[in-house]
Short mmCIF file of C-alpha atoms in Angstrom, two decimals:
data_model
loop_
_atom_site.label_atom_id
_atom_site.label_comp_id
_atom_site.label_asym_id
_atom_site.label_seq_id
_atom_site.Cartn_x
_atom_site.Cartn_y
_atom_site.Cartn_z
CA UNK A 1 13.11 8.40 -4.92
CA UNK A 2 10.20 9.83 -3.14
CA UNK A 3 6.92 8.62 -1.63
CA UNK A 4 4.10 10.92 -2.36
CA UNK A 5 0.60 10.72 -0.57
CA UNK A 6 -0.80 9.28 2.57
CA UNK A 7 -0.62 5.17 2.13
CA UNK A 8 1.73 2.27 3.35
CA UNK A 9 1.48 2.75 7.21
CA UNK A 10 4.60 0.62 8.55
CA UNK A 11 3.41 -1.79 10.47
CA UNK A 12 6.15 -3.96 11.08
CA UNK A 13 7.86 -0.65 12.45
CA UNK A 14 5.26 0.12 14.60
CA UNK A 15 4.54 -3.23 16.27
CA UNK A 16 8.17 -3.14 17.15
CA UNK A 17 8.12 0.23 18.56
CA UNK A 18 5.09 -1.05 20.53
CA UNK A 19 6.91 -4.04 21.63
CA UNK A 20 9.82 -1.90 23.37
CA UNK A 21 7.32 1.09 24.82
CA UNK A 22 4.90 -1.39 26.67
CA UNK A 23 8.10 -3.50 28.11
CA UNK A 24 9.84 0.03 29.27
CA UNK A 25 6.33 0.89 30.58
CA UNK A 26 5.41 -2.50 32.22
CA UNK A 27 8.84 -3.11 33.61
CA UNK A 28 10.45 -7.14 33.84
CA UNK A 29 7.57 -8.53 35.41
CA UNK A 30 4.67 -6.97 32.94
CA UNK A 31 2.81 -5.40 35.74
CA UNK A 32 0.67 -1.98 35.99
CA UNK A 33 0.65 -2.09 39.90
CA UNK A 34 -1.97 0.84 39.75
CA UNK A 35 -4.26 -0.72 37.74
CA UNK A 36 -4.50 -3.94 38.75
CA UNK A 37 -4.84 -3.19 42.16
CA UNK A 38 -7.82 -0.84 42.00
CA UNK A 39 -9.45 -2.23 38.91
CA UNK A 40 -11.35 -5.56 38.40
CA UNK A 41 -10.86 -7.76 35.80
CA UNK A 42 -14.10 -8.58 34.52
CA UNK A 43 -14.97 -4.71 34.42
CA UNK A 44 -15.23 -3.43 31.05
CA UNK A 45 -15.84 0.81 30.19
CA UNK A 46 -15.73 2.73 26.99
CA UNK A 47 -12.70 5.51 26.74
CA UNK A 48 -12.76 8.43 24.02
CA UNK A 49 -9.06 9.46 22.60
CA UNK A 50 -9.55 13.22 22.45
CA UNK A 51 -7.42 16.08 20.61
CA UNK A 52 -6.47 18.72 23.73
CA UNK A 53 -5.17 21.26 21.37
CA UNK A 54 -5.86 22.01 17.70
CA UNK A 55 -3.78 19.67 15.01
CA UNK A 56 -3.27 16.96 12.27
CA UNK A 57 -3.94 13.49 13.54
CA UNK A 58 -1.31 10.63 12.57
CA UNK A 59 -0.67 7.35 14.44
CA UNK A 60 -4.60 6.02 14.53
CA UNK A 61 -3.54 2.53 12.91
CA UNK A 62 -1.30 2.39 16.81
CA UNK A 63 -4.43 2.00 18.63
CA UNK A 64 -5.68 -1.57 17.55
CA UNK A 65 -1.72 -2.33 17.77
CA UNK A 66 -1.51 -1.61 21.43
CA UNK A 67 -4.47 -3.01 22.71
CA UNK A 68 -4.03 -6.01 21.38
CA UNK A 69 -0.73 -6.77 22.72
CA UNK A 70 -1.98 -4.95 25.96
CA UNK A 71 -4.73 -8.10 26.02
CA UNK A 72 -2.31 -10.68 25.14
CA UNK A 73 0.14 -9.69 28.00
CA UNK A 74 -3.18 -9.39 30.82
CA UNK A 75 -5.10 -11.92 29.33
CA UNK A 76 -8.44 -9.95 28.71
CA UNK A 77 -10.76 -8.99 25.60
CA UNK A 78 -9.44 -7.14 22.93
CA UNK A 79 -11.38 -3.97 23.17
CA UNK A 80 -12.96 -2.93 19.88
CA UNK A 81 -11.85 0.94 18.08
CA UNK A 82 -14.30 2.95 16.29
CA UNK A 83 -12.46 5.76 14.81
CA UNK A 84 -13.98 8.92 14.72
CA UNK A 85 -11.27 11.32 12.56
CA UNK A 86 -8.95 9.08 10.73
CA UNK A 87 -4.62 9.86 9.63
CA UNK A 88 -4.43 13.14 7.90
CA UNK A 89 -7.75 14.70 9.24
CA UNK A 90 -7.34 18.13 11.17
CA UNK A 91 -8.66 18.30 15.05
CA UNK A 92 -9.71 21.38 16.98
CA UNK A 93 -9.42 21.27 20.70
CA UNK A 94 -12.22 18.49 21.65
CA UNK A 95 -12.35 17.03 18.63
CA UNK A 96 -12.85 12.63 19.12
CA UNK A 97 -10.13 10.92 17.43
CA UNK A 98 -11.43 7.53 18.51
CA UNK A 99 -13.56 5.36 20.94
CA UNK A 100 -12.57 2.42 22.87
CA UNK A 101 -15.04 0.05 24.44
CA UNK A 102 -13.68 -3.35 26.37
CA UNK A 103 -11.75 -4.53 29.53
CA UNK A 104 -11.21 -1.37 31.52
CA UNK A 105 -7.41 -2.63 32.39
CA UNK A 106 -6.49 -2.93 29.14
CA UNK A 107 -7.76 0.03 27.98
CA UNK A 108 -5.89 1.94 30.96
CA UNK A 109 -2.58 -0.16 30.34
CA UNK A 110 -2.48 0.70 27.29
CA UNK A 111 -3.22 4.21 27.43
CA UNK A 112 0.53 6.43 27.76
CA UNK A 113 1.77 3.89 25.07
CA UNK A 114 -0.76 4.88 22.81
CA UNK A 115 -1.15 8.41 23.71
CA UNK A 116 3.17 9.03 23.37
CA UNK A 117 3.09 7.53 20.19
CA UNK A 118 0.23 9.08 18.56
CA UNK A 119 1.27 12.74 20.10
CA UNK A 120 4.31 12.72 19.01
CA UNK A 121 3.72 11.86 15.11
CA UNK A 122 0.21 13.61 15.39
CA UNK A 123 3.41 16.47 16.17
CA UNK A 124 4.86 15.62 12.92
CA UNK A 125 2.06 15.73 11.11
CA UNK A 126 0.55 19.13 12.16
CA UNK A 127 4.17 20.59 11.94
CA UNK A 128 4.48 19.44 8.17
CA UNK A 129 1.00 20.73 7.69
CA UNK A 130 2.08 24.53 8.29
CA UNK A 131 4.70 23.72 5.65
CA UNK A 132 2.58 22.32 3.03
CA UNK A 133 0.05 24.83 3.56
CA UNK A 134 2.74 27.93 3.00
CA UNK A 135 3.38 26.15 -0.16
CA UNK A 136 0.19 25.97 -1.27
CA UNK A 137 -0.47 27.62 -4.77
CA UNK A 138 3.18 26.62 -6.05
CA UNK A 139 4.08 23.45 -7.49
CA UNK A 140 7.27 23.00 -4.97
CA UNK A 141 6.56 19.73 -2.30
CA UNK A 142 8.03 19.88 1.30
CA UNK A 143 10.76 17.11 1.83
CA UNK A 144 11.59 15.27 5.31
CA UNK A 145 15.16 14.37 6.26
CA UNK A 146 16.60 11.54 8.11
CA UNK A 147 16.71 13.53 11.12
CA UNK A 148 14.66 11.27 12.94
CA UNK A 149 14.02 9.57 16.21
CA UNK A 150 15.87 6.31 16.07
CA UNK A 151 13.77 3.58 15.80
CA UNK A 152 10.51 5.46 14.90
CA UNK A 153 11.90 7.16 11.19
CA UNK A 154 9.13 4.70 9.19
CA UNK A 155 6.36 5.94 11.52
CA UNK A 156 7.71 9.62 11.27
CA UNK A 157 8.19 9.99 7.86
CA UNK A 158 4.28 8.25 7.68
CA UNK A 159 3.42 11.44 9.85
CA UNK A 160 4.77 13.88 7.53
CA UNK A 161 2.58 12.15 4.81
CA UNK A 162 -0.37 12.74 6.96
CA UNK A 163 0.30 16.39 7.41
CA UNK A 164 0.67 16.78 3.22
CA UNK A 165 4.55 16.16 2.90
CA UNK A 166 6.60 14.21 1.02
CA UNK A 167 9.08 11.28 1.89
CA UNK A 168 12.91 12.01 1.04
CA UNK A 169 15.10 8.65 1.21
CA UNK A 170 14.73 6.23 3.88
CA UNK A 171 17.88 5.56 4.82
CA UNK A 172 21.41 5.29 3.51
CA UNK A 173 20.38 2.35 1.27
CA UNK A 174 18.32 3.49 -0.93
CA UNK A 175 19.31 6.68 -2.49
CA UNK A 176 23.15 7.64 -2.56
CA UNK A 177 23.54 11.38 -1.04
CA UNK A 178 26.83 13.24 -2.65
CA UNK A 179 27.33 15.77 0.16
CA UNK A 180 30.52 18.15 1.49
CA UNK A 181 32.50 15.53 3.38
CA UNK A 182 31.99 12.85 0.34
CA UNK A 183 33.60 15.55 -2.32
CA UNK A 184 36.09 16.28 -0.22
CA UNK A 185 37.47 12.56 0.39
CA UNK A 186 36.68 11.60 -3.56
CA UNK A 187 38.73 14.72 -4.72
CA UNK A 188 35.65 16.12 -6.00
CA UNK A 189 31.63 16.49 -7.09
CA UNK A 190 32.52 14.74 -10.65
CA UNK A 191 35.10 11.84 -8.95
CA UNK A 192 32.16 11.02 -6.00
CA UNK A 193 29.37 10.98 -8.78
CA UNK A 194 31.31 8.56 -10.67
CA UNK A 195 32.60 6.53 -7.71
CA UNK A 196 28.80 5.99 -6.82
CA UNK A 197 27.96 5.36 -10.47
CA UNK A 198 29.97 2.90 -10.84
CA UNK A 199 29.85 0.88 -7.37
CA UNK A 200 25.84 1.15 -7.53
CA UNK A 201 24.54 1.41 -11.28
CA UNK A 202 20.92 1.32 -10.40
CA UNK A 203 20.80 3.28 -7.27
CA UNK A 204 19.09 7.49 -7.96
CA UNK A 205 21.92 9.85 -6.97
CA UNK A 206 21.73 13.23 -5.45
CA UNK A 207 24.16 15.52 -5.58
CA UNK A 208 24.97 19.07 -2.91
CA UNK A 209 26.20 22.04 -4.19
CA UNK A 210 26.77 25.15 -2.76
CA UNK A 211 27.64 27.29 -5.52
CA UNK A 212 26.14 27.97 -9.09
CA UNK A 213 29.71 26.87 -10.30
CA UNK A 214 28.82 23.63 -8.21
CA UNK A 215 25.64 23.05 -9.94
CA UNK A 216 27.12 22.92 -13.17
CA UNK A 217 30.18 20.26 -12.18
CA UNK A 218 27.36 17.90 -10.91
CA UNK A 219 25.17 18.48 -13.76
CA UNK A 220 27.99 17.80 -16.30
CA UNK A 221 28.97 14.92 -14.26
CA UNK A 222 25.69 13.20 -14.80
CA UNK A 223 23.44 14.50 -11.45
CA UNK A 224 19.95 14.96 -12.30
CA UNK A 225 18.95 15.82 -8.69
CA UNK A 226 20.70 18.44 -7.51
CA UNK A 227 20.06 19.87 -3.45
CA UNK A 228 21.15 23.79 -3.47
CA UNK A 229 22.42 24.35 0.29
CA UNK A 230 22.30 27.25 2.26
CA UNK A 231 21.79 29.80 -0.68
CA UNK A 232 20.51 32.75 -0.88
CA UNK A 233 17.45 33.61 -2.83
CA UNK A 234 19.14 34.99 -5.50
CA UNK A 235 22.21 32.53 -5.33
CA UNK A 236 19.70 30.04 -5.87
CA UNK A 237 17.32 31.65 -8.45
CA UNK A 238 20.79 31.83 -10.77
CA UNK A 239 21.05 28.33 -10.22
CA UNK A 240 17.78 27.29 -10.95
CA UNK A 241 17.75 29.04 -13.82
CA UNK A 242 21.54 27.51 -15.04
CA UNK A 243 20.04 24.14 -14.55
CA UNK A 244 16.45 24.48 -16.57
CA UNK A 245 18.58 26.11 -19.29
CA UNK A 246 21.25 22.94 -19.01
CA UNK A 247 19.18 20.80 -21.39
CA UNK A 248 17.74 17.53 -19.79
CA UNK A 249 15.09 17.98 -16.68
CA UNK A 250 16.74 18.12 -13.26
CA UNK A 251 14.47 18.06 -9.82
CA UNK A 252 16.30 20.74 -8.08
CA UNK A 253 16.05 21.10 -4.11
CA UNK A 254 16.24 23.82 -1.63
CA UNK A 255 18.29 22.94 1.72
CA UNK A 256 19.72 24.36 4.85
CA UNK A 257 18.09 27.03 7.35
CA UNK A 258 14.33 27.63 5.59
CA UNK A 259 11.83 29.02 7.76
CA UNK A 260 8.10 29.46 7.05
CA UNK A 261 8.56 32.92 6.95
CA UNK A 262 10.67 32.82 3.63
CA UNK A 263 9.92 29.76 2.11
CA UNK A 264 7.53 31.40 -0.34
CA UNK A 265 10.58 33.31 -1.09
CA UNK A 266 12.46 30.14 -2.57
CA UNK A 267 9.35 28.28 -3.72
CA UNK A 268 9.29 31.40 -6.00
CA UNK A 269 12.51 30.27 -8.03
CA UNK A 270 11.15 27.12 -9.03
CA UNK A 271 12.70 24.71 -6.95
CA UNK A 272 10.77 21.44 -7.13
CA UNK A 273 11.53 20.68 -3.38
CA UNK A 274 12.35 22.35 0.13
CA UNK A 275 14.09 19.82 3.04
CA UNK A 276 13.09 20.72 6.18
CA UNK A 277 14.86 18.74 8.88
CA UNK A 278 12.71 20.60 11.53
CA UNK A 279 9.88 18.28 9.96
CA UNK A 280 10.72 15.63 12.66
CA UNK A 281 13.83 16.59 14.92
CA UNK A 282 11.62 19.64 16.30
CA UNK A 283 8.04 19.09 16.37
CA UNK A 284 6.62 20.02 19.50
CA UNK A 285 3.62 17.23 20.26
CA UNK A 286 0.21 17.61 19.30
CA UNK A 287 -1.71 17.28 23.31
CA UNK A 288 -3.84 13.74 23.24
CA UNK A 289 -5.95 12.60 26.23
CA UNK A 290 -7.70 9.04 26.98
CA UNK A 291 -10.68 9.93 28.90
CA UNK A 292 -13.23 6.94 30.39
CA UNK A 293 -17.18 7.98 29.49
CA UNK A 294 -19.01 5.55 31.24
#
């Protein structure tokens, strides 16, 4: 159901995103006018990718990614990475993330590719950071949502790894997610739950409830993860509670509006899990430069 720890970097993902940002960046013909024209071919330089404002790194693996195809579409080298601070480690302002040392136009071709990519989940990753720290000392785990960029959700939901969260489902595949508009067209939380039940047999089922009344339908329908939306501390404290006193464990979640400022507040029920959506459809980008050295 969920993917803990910071492993399994999606590489097949991320070529393809790599694929699509160098041909929107090199245009139909494959050319960086400004760097060919002023740089020579056989010239080769070393380049540092440096952290221009405090964060969590995520996206390193994208660097070896880019320059190679970078070298297989201009023919050079393949320059060679030495990585400095690695996924998951946290950068102050001037802090090396990695060096590059080879052909000097593939190194400069390749730089916005690399640098958008690895700002933006580097984003992700600091932003889930400030979430797993404020829930540091209880035993609930920050969940990501499928609020993602299209196209980049694998490599997103790898970020929030980096910065200490944990993976919710992928997609609509793998989990089956009971929420408002699927009660409503089943007739209700107990006809849904069995609908899914009995279509997919094997598939984990989640349930949304609004109400301590809710909570209980779901649970007596079968739901053993239950997602408590938009309640109030209290609300959800007398759910929690209805649910550990039910009988058989259920991993209960917190949903819906959560701020930093207050999620200490609902960690304090016992929920085993907060969703914060925010985790990738608003994280402002961590600030990455490619500077030459020599």
């Amino acid at each position: 159901m969920t993917t803990d720890g910071l492993s399994g970097f999606p590489h097949e993902w991320a070529t393809a995103l790599v694929d699509v940002a160098l041909r929107e960046d090199l245009g139909p013909d494959g050319v960086d006018v400004t760097t060919l024209a002023t740089i020579p071919a056989d010239q080769t330089r070393t380049a540092e990718i440096v952290a221009r404002a405090p964060g969590v790194v995520a996206g390193v693996p994208v660097i070896a990614l880019v320059l190679a195809a970078v070298a297989g579409k201009v023919g050079g080298e393949v320059p060679s990475v030495e990585v400095v601070n690695d996924d998951g480690a946290r950068l102050e302002r001037g802090d090396v993330i990695a060096r590059l040392t080879g052909p000097t136009q593939v190194i400069l071709v390749a730089e916005r590719t690399i640098l958008n990519i690895m700002s933006r989940l580097s984003g992700v990753a600091t932003h889930t950071r400030r979430w797993a720290d404020a829930l540091g000392g209880t035993s609930t785990m920050v969940l990501d949502t499928r609020k993602t960029t299209p196209g980049m959700r694998w490599l997103e939901k790898y970020a929030v790894r980096c910065g200490g969260g944990t993976n919710k489902r992928m997609g609509l595949y793998d989990v089956a997610m009971i929420k408002d508009n699927h009660k409503l067209a089943a007739g209700s939380v107990a006809a849904a739950y069995g609908l899914v039940r009995e279509r997919f047999p094997h598939v984990d089922v989640q349930v949304e409830v609004t109400t301590p009344a809710e909570a209980q339908e779901a649970y007596d329908a079968g739901a053993r993860f239950i997602m408590c939306d938009n309640m109030s501390v209290d609300v959800l404290r007398e759910t929690v509670e209805l649910l550990r006193a039910a009988g058989e464990p259920v991993e209960i979640e917190a949903t819906g509006g959560l701020t930093l400022e207050v999620v200490g507040d609902y960690a304090a029920t016992g929920v085993d899990f907060v969703s914060v959506g925010g985790l990738t459809h608003s994280s402002p980008i961590v600030d990455i430069a490619l500077d030459l050295t020599d």
